[in-house]
């Protein structure tokens, strides 16, 4: 007697999250999910995922205050890339990862240690983390020495102050 038993495969959700460094969801970024294995992704177009490029096997969406969840993404190699960020944030590094048996994995070398992006196999979540853009301005004399007590302001092209005094020069 031969007995054949069908294994019931439960589809797995893969969550794609876009946050600031505090972990709060960050709306307004544009993300592109690419299947570098050539997997067909057109069936994942939803109301939130409005753009599918069949030539590049990519899905593009603008982030909201909730993560995007795909159920049953095909196994293979993927990248998640941020192509536009909300004002005041820097573009995050591209993330390369694999889906194996419905779970996300990455090699340590694909997510730089200094990078805040995360691929979490325990929660099946890929998270793109944005850092706030920072600008340091230092006023110096003709010899290159910092000028203590110098105040600076940022103005628009009409000369209107945009934020008032930005910083006092510090020496130390």
CSV table of N, CA and C in Angstrom, one decimal:
chain,number,residue,atom,x,y,z
A,1,UNK,N,0.8,-1.2,0.0
A,1,UNK,CA,0.0,0.0,0.0
A,1,UNK,C,0.9,1.2,0.0
A,2,UNK,N,0.6,2.2,-0.9
A,2,UNK,CA,1.3,3.4,-0.9
A,2,UNK,C,0.3,4.5,-0.5
A,3,UNK,N,0.8,5.3,0.5
A,3,UNK,CA,-0.1,6.4,1.0
A,3,UNK,C,0.6,7.7,0.6
A,4,UNK,N,-0.2,8.5,-0.1
A,4,UNK,CA,0.3,9.9,-0.5
A,4,UNK,C,-0.4,10.9,0.4
A,5,UNK,N,0.4,11.7,1.0
A,5,UNK,CA,-0.2,12.7,1.9
A,5,UNK,C,0.2,14.1,1.3
A,6,UNK,N,-0.8,14.9,1.1
A,6,UNK,CA,-0.5,16.3,0.6
A,6,UNK,C,-0.2,17.1,1.8
A,7,UNK,N,0.9,17.8,1.7
A,7,UNK,CA,1.3,18.8,2.7
A,7,UNK,C,0.6,20.1,2.4
A,8,UNK,N,-0.1,20.6,3.4
A,8,UNK,CA,-0.7,21.9,3.2
A,8,UNK,C,0.3,23.0,3.6
A,9,UNK,N,0.6,23.8,2.6
A,9,UNK,CA,1.5,24.9,2.7
A,9,UNK,C,0.8,26.1,3.1
A,10,UNK,N,1.1,26.7,4.2
A,10,UNK,CA,0.5,27.9,4.6
A,10,UNK,C,1.3,29.1,4.0
A,11,UNK,N,0.6,30.0,3.2
A,11,UNK,CA,1.3,31.1,2.7
A,11,UNK,C,1.8,32.0,3.8
A,12,UNK,N,3.0,32.6,3.5
A,12,UNK,CA,3.6,33.4,4.5
A,12,UNK,C,3.6,34.9,4.1
A,13,UNK,N,3.3,35.8,5.0
A,13,UNK,CA,3.4,37.2,4.8
A,13,UNK,C,4.8,37.7,4.9
A,14,UNK,N,5.2,38.6,4.0
A,14,UNK,CA,6.5,39.3,4.1
A,14,UNK,C,6.1,40.8,4.2
A,15,UNK,N,6.6,41.4,5.3
A,15,UNK,CA,6.2,42.8,5.6
A,15,UNK,C,7.4,43.7,5.2
A,16,UNK,N,7.1,44.8,4.6
A,16,UNK,CA,8.0,45.8,4.2
A,16,UNK,C,7.7,47.1,4.9
A,17,UNK,N,8.6,47.5,5.8
A,17,UNK,CA,8.4,48.7,6.6
A,17,UNK,C,9.4,49.8,6.3
A,18,UNK,N,8.9,51.0,6.5
A,18,UNK,CA,9.7,52.2,6.2
A,18,UNK,C,9.6,53.1,7.4
A,19,UNK,N,10.8,53.2,8.2
A,19,UNK,CA,10.7,53.9,9.4
A,19,UNK,C,11.8,55.0,9.5
A,20,UNK,N,11.6,55.9,10.5
A,20,UNK,CA,12.7,56.8,10.9
A,20,UNK,C,13.6,56.0,11.9
A,21,UNK,N,14.7,56.6,12.4
A,21,UNK,CA,15.6,55.9,13.3
A,21,UNK,C,14.9,55.5,14.7
A,22,UNK,N,13.8,56.1,15.0
A,22,UNK,CA,13.1,55.8,16.3
A,22,UNK,C,12.2,54.6,16.1
A,23,UNK,N,12.0,54.1,14.8
A,23,UNK,CA,11.1,53.0,14.6
A,23,UNK,C,9.7,53.4,14.2
A,24,UNK,N,9.4,54.7,14.1
A,24,UNK,CA,8.1,55.1,13.7
A,24,UNK,C,8.0,55.0,12.1
A,25,UNK,N,6.8,54.5,11.7
A,25,UNK,CA,6.6,54.4,10.3
A,25,UNK,C,6.7,55.8,9.6
A,26,UNK,N,7.3,55.9,8.5
A,26,UNK,CA,7.6,57.1,7.8
A,26,UNK,C,6.9,57.2,6.4
A,27,UNK,N,5.8,57.9,6.3
A,27,UNK,CA,5.1,58.0,5.1
A,27,UNK,C,5.8,58.9,4.1
A,28,UNK,N,5.6,58.7,2.8
A,28,UNK,CA,6.1,59.6,1.8
A,28,UNK,C,7.3,59.2,1.0
A,29,UNK,N,7.9,58.1,1.4
A,29,UNK,CA,9.1,57.6,0.7
A,29,UNK,C,8.6,56.7,-0.5
A,30,UNK,N,9.4,56.6,-1.5
A,30,UNK,CA,9.1,55.8,-2.7
A,30,UNK,C,10.0,54.6,-2.7
A,31,UNK,N,9.5,53.4,-2.6
A,31,UNK,CA,10.3,52.2,-2.5
A,31,UNK,C,10.1,51.3,-3.8
A,32,UNK,N,11.1,50.6,-4.2
A,32,UNK,CA,11.0,49.7,-5.3
A,32,UNK,C,11.5,48.3,-4.9
A,33,UNK,N,10.7,47.3,-5.1
A,33,UNK,CA,11.0,46.0,-4.8
A,33,UNK,C,11.3,45.3,-6.1
A,34,UNK,N,12.5,44.7,-6.3
A,34,UNK,CA,12.9,44.1,-7.5
A,34,UNK,C,13.2,42.6,-7.3
A,35,UNK,N,12.7,41.8,-8.2
A,35,UNK,CA,13.1,40.4,-8.2
A,35,UNK,C,14.3,40.2,-9.1
A,36,UNK,N,15.4,40.0,-8.5
A,36,UNK,CA,16.7,39.8,-9.3
A,36,UNK,C,16.7,38.3,-9.8
A,37,UNK,N,15.8,37.5,-9.4
A,37,UNK,CA,15.7,36.1,-9.9
A,37,UNK,C,14.8,36.0,-11.0
A,38,UNK,N,14.1,37.1,-11.4
A,38,UNK,CA,13.2,37.1,-12.5
A,38,UNK,C,11.8,36.7,-12.2
A,39,UNK,N,11.4,36.6,-10.9
A,39,UNK,CA,10.1,36.2,-10.5
A,39,UNK,C,9.0,37.2,-11.0
A,40,UNK,N,7.9,36.7,-11.5
A,40,UNK,CA,6.8,37.5,-11.9
A,40,UNK,C,6.1,38.1,-10.7
A,41,UNK,N,6.0,39.4,-10.6
A,41,UNK,CA,5.4,40.1,-9.5
A,41,UNK,C,4.1,40.8,-9.8
A,42,UNK,N,3.5,40.7,-11.0
A,42,UNK,CA,2.3,41.4,-11.4
A,42,UNK,C,1.1,41.1,-10.5
A,43,UNK,N,1.1,39.9,-9.9
A,43,UNK,CA,-0.1,39.5,-9.1
A,43,UNK,C,-0.1,40.2,-7.8
A,44,UNK,N,1.0,41.0,-7.4
A,44,UNK,CA,1.0,41.7,-6.2
A,44,UNK,C,0.6,43.1,-6.3
A,45,UNK,N,0.2,43.6,-7.5
A,45,UNK,CA,-0.3,44.9,-7.6
A,45,UNK,C,-1.6,45.1,-6.8
A,46,UNK,N,-1.7,46.1,-6.0
A,46,UNK,CA,-2.9,46.3,-5.1
A,46,UNK,C,-3.2,47.8,-5.2
A,47,UNK,N,-4.1,48.2,-4.4
A,47,UNK,CA,-4.5,49.6,-4.4
A,47,UNK,C,-3.3,50.5,-4.0
A,48,UNK,N,-2.5,49.9,-3.0
A,48,UNK,CA,-1.3,50.7,-2.5
A,48,UNK,C,-0.2,50.5,-3.5
A,49,UNK,N,0.0,49.4,-4.1
A,49,UNK,CA,1.1,49.1,-5.0
A,49,UNK,C,0.6,49.4,-6.4
A,50,UNK,N,0.8,50.6,-6.9
A,50,UNK,CA,0.1,51.0,-8.1
A,50,UNK,C,1.0,50.8,-9.4
A,51,UNK,N,2.3,50.5,-9.2
A,51,UNK,CA,3.1,50.5,-10.4
A,51,UNK,C,3.9,49.2,-10.5
A,52,UNK,N,3.7,48.5,-11.6
A,52,UNK,CA,4.5,47.2,-11.8
A,52,UNK,C,5.2,47.4,-13.2
A,53,UNK,N,6.5,47.1,-13.2
A,53,UNK,CA,7.3,47.2,-14.4
A,53,UNK,C,7.6,45.7,-14.8
A,54,UNK,N,7.0,45.2,-15.8
A,54,UNK,CA,7.2,43.8,-16.2
A,54,UNK,C,8.6,43.6,-16.8
A,55,UNK,N,9.2,44.6,-17.4
A,55,UNK,CA,10.5,44.4,-18.0
A,55,UNK,C,11.6,44.3,-16.9
A,56,UNK,N,11.4,44.9,-15.8
A,56,UNK,CA,12.4,44.9,-14.7
A,56,UNK,C,11.9,44.0,-13.5
A,57,UNK,N,10.7,43.5,-13.6
A,57,UNK,CA,10.2,42.7,-12.5
A,57,UNK,C,10.2,43.5,-11.2
A,58,UNK,N,9.7,44.7,-11.2
A,58,UNK,CA,9.7,45.6,-10.0
A,58,UNK,C,8.3,46.1,-9.7
A,59,UNK,N,8.1,46.3,-8.4
A,59,UNK,CA,6.9,46.9,-7.8
A,59,UNK,C,7.3,48.2,-7.1
A,60,UNK,N,6.6,49.2,-7.3
A,60,UNK,CA,6.9,50.6,-6.8
A,60,UNK,C,5.7,51.1,-6.0
A,61,UNK,N,6.0,51.6,-4.8
A,61,UNK,CA,4.9,52.2,-4.0
A,61,UNK,C,5.4,53.3,-3.1
A,62,UNK,N,4.5,54.2,-2.7
A,62,UNK,CA,4.8,55.3,-1.8
A,62,UNK,C,4.4,54.8,-0.4
A,63,UNK,N,5.3,55.0,0.6
A,63,UNK,CA,5.0,54.5,1.9
A,63,UNK,C,3.9,55.3,2.6
A,64,UNK,N,3.2,54.6,3.5
A,64,UNK,CA,2.2,55.3,4.3
A,64,UNK,C,2.5,55.1,5.8
A,65,UNK,N,1.6,55.3,6.7
A,65,UNK,CA,1.8,55.1,8.1
A,65,UNK,C,1.7,53.6,8.5
A,66,UNK,N,1.5,52.7,7.6
A,66,UNK,CA,1.5,51.3,7.9
A,66,UNK,C,2.4,50.5,6.9
A,67,UNK,N,3.0,49.4,7.3
A,67,UNK,CA,3.9,48.7,6.4
A,67,UNK,C,3.0,48.0,5.3
A,68,UNK,N,3.7,47.7,4.2
A,68,UNK,CA,3.1,46.9,3.1
A,68,UNK,C,3.4,45.5,3.3
A,69,UNK,N,2.3,44.6,3.1
A,69,UNK,CA,2.4,43.2,3.4
A,69,UNK,C,2.1,42.5,2.1
A,70,UNK,N,3.0,41.6,1.7
A,70,UNK,CA,2.8,40.7,0.5
A,70,UNK,C,2.7,39.3,1.1
A,71,UNK,N,1.7,38.6,0.6
A,71,UNK,CA,1.5,37.2,1.0
A,71,UNK,C,2.0,36.3,-0.1
A,72,UNK,N,2.9,35.4,0.3
A,72,UNK,CA,3.4,34.3,-0.6
A,72,UNK,C,4.2,34.9,-1.8
A,73,UNK,N,5.2,35.7,-1.5
A,73,UNK,CA,6.1,36.1,-2.5
A,73,UNK,C,7.0,34.9,-2.9
A,74,UNK,N,7.2,34.8,-4.2
A,74,UNK,CA,8.0,33.6,-4.6
A,74,UNK,C,9.4,33.6,-4.1
A,75,UNK,N,9.9,32.4,-3.8
A,75,UNK,CA,11.3,32.3,-3.4
A,75,UNK,C,12.3,32.9,-4.4
A,76,UNK,N,13.4,33.4,-4.0
A,76,UNK,CA,14.3,34.0,-4.9
A,76,UNK,C,15.1,35.2,-4.3
A,77,UNK,N,15.9,35.8,-5.1
A,77,UNK,CA,16.7,37.0,-4.7
A,77,UNK,C,16.0,38.3,-5.0
A,78,UNK,N,16.0,39.2,-4.1
A,78,UNK,CA,15.3,40.5,-4.2
A,78,UNK,C,16.2,41.6,-3.7
A,79,UNK,N,15.9,42.8,-4.2
A,79,UNK,CA,16.4,44.1,-3.6
A,79,UNK,C,15.2,45.0,-3.3
A,80,UNK,N,15.4,45.8,-2.3
A,80,UNK,CA,14.5,46.8,-1.9
A,80,UNK,C,15.3,48.1,-1.9
A,81,UNK,N,14.8,49.1,-2.7
A,81,UNK,CA,15.6,50.3,-2.9
A,81,UNK,C,14.7,51.5,-2.7
A,82,UNK,N,15.2,52.5,-2.0
A,82,UNK,CA,14.4,53.7,-1.8
A,82,UNK,C,14.9,54.7,-2.9
A,83,UNK,N,13.9,55.3,-3.7
A,83,UNK,CA,14.3,56.2,-4.7
A,83,UNK,C,13.9,57.6,-4.5
A,84,UNK,N,13.0,57.8,-3.5
A,84,UNK,CA,12.6,59.2,-3.1
A,84,UNK,C,12.3,59.2,-1.6
A,85,UNK,N,12.7,60.3,-0.9
A,85,UNK,CA,12.5,60.3,0.6
A,85,UNK,C,11.7,61.5,0.9
A,86,UNK,N,11.1,61.5,2.1
A,86,UNK,CA,10.4,62.7,2.6
A,86,UNK,C,11.5,63.8,2.9
A,87,UNK,N,11.0,65.0,2.8
A,87,UNK,CA,11.9,66.2,3.1
A,87,UNK,C,12.6,66.0,4.4
A,88,UNK,N,13.9,66.3,4.4
A,88,UNK,CA,14.7,66.3,5.6
A,88,UNK,C,15.3,65.0,5.9
A,89,UNK,N,15.2,64.0,5.1
A,89,UNK,CA,15.8,62.7,5.3
A,89,UNK,C,16.7,62.3,4.2
A,90,UNK,N,17.7,61.4,4.5
A,90,UNK,CA,18.7,61.0,3.5
A,90,UNK,C,18.2,59.7,2.9
A,91,UNK,N,18.6,59.4,1.6
A,91,UNK,CA,18.2,58.1,1.0
A,91,UNK,C,18.9,57.0,1.8
A,92,UNK,N,18.2,55.9,2.0
A,92,UNK,CA,18.8,54.7,2.7
A,92,UNK,C,19.5,53.9,1.6
A,93,UNK,N,20.4,53.0,2.1
A,93,UNK,CA,21.1,52.1,1.3
A,93,UNK,C,20.1,51.0,0.7
A,94,UNK,N,20.4,50.5,-0.4
A,94,UNK,CA,19.6,49.4,-1.0
A,94,UNK,C,19.9,48.1,-0.2
A,95,UNK,N,18.8,47.3,0.0
A,95,UNK,CA,18.9,46.1,0.7
A,95,UNK,C,18.7,44.9,-0.2
A,96,UNK,N,19.6,44.0,-0.1
A,96,UNK,CA,19.6,42.7,-0.9
A,96,UNK,C,19.2,41.6,0.1
A,97,UNK,N,18.3,40.8,-0.3
A,97,UNK,CA,17.8,39.7,0.6
A,97,UNK,C,17.3,38.5,-0.3
A,98,UNK,N,17.1,37.4,0.4
A,98,UNK,CA,16.5,36.2,-0.2
A,98,UNK,C,15.2,35.9,0.4
A,99,UNK,N,14.3,35.2,-0.3
A,99,UNK,CA,13.1,34.6,0.3
A,99,UNK,C,13.3,33.1,0.0
A,100,UNK,N,13.3,32.4,1.1
A,100,UNK,CA,13.4,30.9,1.0
A,100,UNK,C,12.2,30.3,1.8
A,101,UNK,N,11.4,29.6,1.2
A,101,UNK,CA,10.2,29.0,1.9
A,101,UNK,C,9.3,30.0,2.5
A,102,UNK,N,9.3,31.2,1.9
A,102,UNK,CA,8.4,32.2,2.4
A,102,UNK,C,9.0,33.1,3.4
A,103,UNK,N,10.2,32.8,3.9
A,103,UNK,CA,10.9,33.6,4.9
A,103,UNK,C,12.0,34.4,4.3
A,104,UNK,N,12.3,35.6,4.9
A,104,UNK,CA,13.3,36.5,4.4
A,104,UNK,C,14.6,36.2,5.1
A,105,UNK,N,15.7,36.3,4.3
A,105,UNK,CA,17.1,36.0,4.8
A,105,UNK,C,18.0,37.0,4.1
A,106,UNK,N,19.1,37.3,4.8
A,106,UNK,CA,20.2,38.1,4.1
A,106,UNK,C,21.5,37.6,4.6
A,107,UNK,N,22.5,37.8,3.8
A,107,UNK,CA,23.9,37.6,4.2
A,107,UNK,C,24.4,38.8,4.9
A,108,UNK,N,25.2,38.6,6.0
A,108,UNK,CA,25.6,39.7,6.8
A,108,UNK,C,26.3,40.8,6.0
A,109,UNK,N,27.0,40.4,4.9
A,109,UNK,CA,27.7,41.4,4.1
A,109,UNK,C,26.8,42.3,3.3
A,110,UNK,N,25.5,42.0,3.2
A,110,UNK,CA,24.6,42.8,2.3
A,110,UNK,C,24.0,43.9,3.1
A,111,UNK,N,24.0,43.9,4.4
A,111,UNK,CA,23.5,45.0,5.2
A,111,UNK,C,24.7,45.5,6.0
A,112,UNK,N,25.2,46.7,5.6
A,112,UNK,CA,26.4,47.3,6.2
A,112,UNK,C,26.1,47.5,7.7
A,113,UNK,N,27.2,47.3,8.5
A,113,UNK,CA,27.1,47.4,10.0
A,113,UNK,C,26.6,48.8,10.3
A,114,UNK,N,27.1,49.8,9.6
A,114,UNK,CA,26.7,51.2,10.0
A,114,UNK,C,25.3,51.6,9.5
A,115,UNK,N,24.8,50.8,8.6
A,115,UNK,CA,23.5,51.0,8.0
A,115,UNK,C,22.4,50.6,9.0
A,116,UNK,N,21.3,51.3,9.1
A,116,UNK,CA,20.3,51.0,10.0
A,116,UNK,C,19.2,50.1,9.4
A,117,UNK,N,19.3,49.8,8.1
A,117,UNK,CA,18.3,48.9,7.5
A,117,UNK,C,18.4,47.5,8.1
A,118,UNK,N,17.2,46.8,8.1
A,118,UNK,CA,17.1,45.5,8.8
A,118,UNK,C,16.4,44.5,7.9
A,119,UNK,N,16.8,43.2,8.0
A,119,UNK,CA,16.1,42.1,7.4
A,119,UNK,C,15.9,41.2,8.6
A,120,UNK,N,14.7,41.0,9.1
A,120,UNK,CA,14.4,40.2,10.3
A,120,UNK,C,13.7,38.9,9.9
A,121,UNK,N,14.4,37.8,10.0
A,121,UNK,CA,13.8,36.5,9.7
A,121,UNK,C,12.7,36.1,10.7
A,122,UNK,N,12.9,36.5,11.9
A,122,UNK,CA,11.9,36.2,13.0
A,122,UNK,C,10.6,36.7,12.8
A,123,UNK,N,10.5,38.0,12.3
A,123,UNK,CA,9.2,38.7,12.1
A,123,UNK,C,8.9,38.7,10.6
A,124,UNK,N,9.8,38.2,9.7
A,124,UNK,CA,9.6,38.2,8.3
A,124,UNK,C,9.4,39.6,7.8
A,125,UNK,N,10.3,40.5,8.3
A,125,UNK,CA,10.1,41.9,7.9
A,125,UNK,C,11.4,42.5,7.3
A,126,UNK,N,11.3,43.3,6.3
A,126,UNK,CA,12.4,44.0,5.7
A,126,UNK,C,12.1,45.5,6.0
A,127,UNK,N,13.0,46.2,6.7
A,127,UNK,CA,12.8,47.5,7.1
A,127,UNK,C,13.8,48.5,6.6
A,128,UNK,N,13.4,49.5,5.9
A,128,UNK,CA,14.3,50.6,5.4
A,128,UNK,C,14.2,51.7,6.4
A,129,UNK,N,15.3,52.1,6.9
A,129,UNK,CA,15.4,53.1,8.0
A,129,UNK,C,16.0,54.4,7.5
A,130,UNK,N,15.4,55.5,7.6
A,130,UNK,CA,15.9,56.8,7.2
A,130,UNK,C,16.5,57.5,8.3
A,131,UNK,N,17.7,58.1,8.0
A,131,UNK,CA,18.3,59.0,9.0
A,131,UNK,C,18.0,60.4,8.6
A,132,UNK,N,17.9,61.3,9.6
A,132,UNK,CA,17.6,62.7,9.4
A,132,UNK,C,18.8,63.3,8.7
A,133,UNK,N,18.6,64.1,7.7
A,133,UNK,CA,19.6,64.8,7.1
A,133,UNK,C,20.2,65.8,8.1
A,134,UNK,N,21.6,65.9,8.1
A,134,UNK,CA,22.2,66.8,9.0
A,134,UNK,C,23.2,67.6,8.2
A,135,UNK,N,23.4,68.9,8.7
A,135,UNK,CA,24.3,69.8,8.0
A,135,UNK,C,25.1,70.5,9.1
A,136,UNK,N,26.4,70.5,8.9
A,136,UNK,CA,27.2,71.2,9.9
A,136,UNK,C,27.9,72.3,9.1
A,137,UNK,N,27.7,73.5,9.7
A,137,UNK,CA,28.4,74.7,9.1
A,137,UNK,C,29.3,75.3,10.1
A,138,UNK,N,30.5,75.6,9.7
A,138,UNK,CA,31.5,76.1,10.6
A,138,UNK,C,32.1,77.4,10.0
A,139,UNK,N,32.0,78.5,10.6
A,139,UNK,CA,32.5,79.8,10.1
A,139,UNK,C,34.0,79.9,10.6
A,140,UNK,N,34.9,80.2,9.6
A,140,UNK,CA,36.3,80.2,10.0
A,140,UNK,C,36.9,81.6,9.5
A,141,UNK,N,38.0,81.9,10.1
A,141,UNK,CA,38.7,83.2,9.7
A,141,UNK,C,39.6,82.8,8.5
A,142,UNK,N,40.3,83.8,8.0
A,142,UNK,CA,41.1,83.6,6.8
A,142,UNK,C,42.2,82.6,7.0
A,143,UNK,N,42.6,82.2,8.2
A,143,UNK,CA,43.6,81.2,8.5
A,143,UNK,C,43.0,79.8,8.8
A,144,UNK,N,41.7,79.7,8.6
A,144,UNK,CA,41.0,78.4,8.8
A,144,UNK,C,40.7,78.1,10.3
A,145,UNK,N,40.8,79.1,11.2
A,145,UNK,CA,40.4,78.9,12.6
A,145,UNK,C,39.0,79.2,12.8
A,146,UNK,N,38.3,78.4,13.6
A,146,UNK,CA,36.9,78.7,13.9
A,146,UNK,C,36.7,80.0,14.6
A,147,UNK,N,35.6,80.7,14.2
A,147,UNK,CA,35.3,82.0,14.8
A,147,UNK,C,34.3,81.8,16.0
A,148,UNK,N,34.7,82.0,17.2
A,148,UNK,CA,33.8,81.8,18.3
A,148,UNK,C,32.7,82.9,18.3
A,149,UNK,N,31.5,82.4,18.7
A,149,UNK,CA,30.4,83.4,18.8
A,149,UNK,C,29.7,83.8,17.6
A,150,UNK,N,30.1,83.3,16.4
A,150,UNK,CA,29.5,83.6,15.1
A,150,UNK,C,28.1,83.0,15.1
A,151,UNK,N,27.1,83.9,14.7
A,151,UNK,CA,25.8,83.4,14.5
A,151,UNK,C,25.5,83.4,13.0
A,152,UNK,N,24.8,82.4,12.5
A,152,UNK,CA,24.4,82.2,11.1
A,152,UNK,C,23.0,82.0,11.0
A,153,UNK,N,22.4,82.4,9.8
A,153,UNK,CA,21.0,82.2,9.5
A,153,UNK,C,20.9,81.6,8.1
A,154,UNK,N,19.9,80.9,7.9
A,154,UNK,CA,19.6,80.4,6.5
A,154,UNK,C,18.5,81.2,6.0
A,155,UNK,N,18.7,81.7,4.8
A,155,UNK,CA,17.7,82.6,4.1
A,155,UNK,C,17.4,82.0,2.7
A,156,UNK,N,16.2,82.4,2.2
A,156,UNK,CA,15.9,82.0,0.8
A,156,UNK,C,16.5,83.0,-0.1
A,157,UNK,N,16.2,82.9,-1.4
A,157,UNK,CA,16.8,83.8,-2.4
A,157,UNK,C,16.4,85.2,-2.3
A,158,UNK,N,15.2,85.4,-1.6
A,158,UNK,CA,14.8,86.8,-1.4
A,158,UNK,C,15.4,87.4,-0.2
A,159,UNK,N,16.1,86.6,0.6
A,159,UNK,CA,16.8,87.2,1.8
A,159,UNK,C,15.9,87.0,3.0
A,160,UNK,N,14.8,86.3,2.9
A,160,UNK,CA,13.9,86.1,4.1
A,160,UNK,C,14.5,84.9,4.9
A,161,UNK,N,14.6,85.1,6.2
A,161,UNK,CA,15.1,84.1,7.1
A,161,UNK,C,14.2,82.9,7.1
A,162,UNK,N,14.8,81.7,7.0
A,162,UNK,CA,14.0,80.5,6.9
A,162,UNK,C,13.9,79.8,8.3
A,163,UNK,N,14.9,79.9,9.1
A,163,UNK,CA,14.8,79.3,10.4
A,163,UNK,C,15.4,80.1,11.5
A,164,UNK,N,15.8,81.3,11.3
A,164,UNK,CA,16.5,82.1,12.3
A,164,UNK,C,17.9,81.7,12.5
A,165,UNK,N,18.4,81.9,13.7
A,165,UNK,CA,19.8,81.5,14.0
A,165,UNK,C,19.8,80.0,14.1
A,166,UNK,N,20.7,79.5,13.3
A,166,UNK,CA,20.8,78.0,13.2
A,166,UNK,C,21.7,77.5,14.3
A,167,UNK,N,22.9,78.1,14.5
A,167,UNK,CA,23.8,77.6,15.5
A,167,UNK,C,24.8,78.6,15.9
A,168,UNK,N,25.3,78.5,17.1
A,168,UNK,CA,26.4,79.3,17.5
A,168,UNK,C,27.6,78.5,17.3
A,169,UNK,N,28.7,79.1,16.8
A,169,UNK,CA,29.9,78.4,16.6
A,169,UNK,C,30.5,77.9,17.9
A,170,UNK,N,30.9,76.7,18.0
A,170,UNK,CA,31.5,76.2,19.2
A,170,UNK,C,32.9,75.8,18.9
A,171,UNK,N,33.8,76.0,19.8
A,171,UNK,CA,35.2,75.6,19.7
A,171,UNK,C,35.4,74.5,20.7
A,172,UNK,N,35.9,73.4,20.3
A,172,UNK,CA,36.2,72.4,21.3
A,172,UNK,C,36.2,71.0,20.8
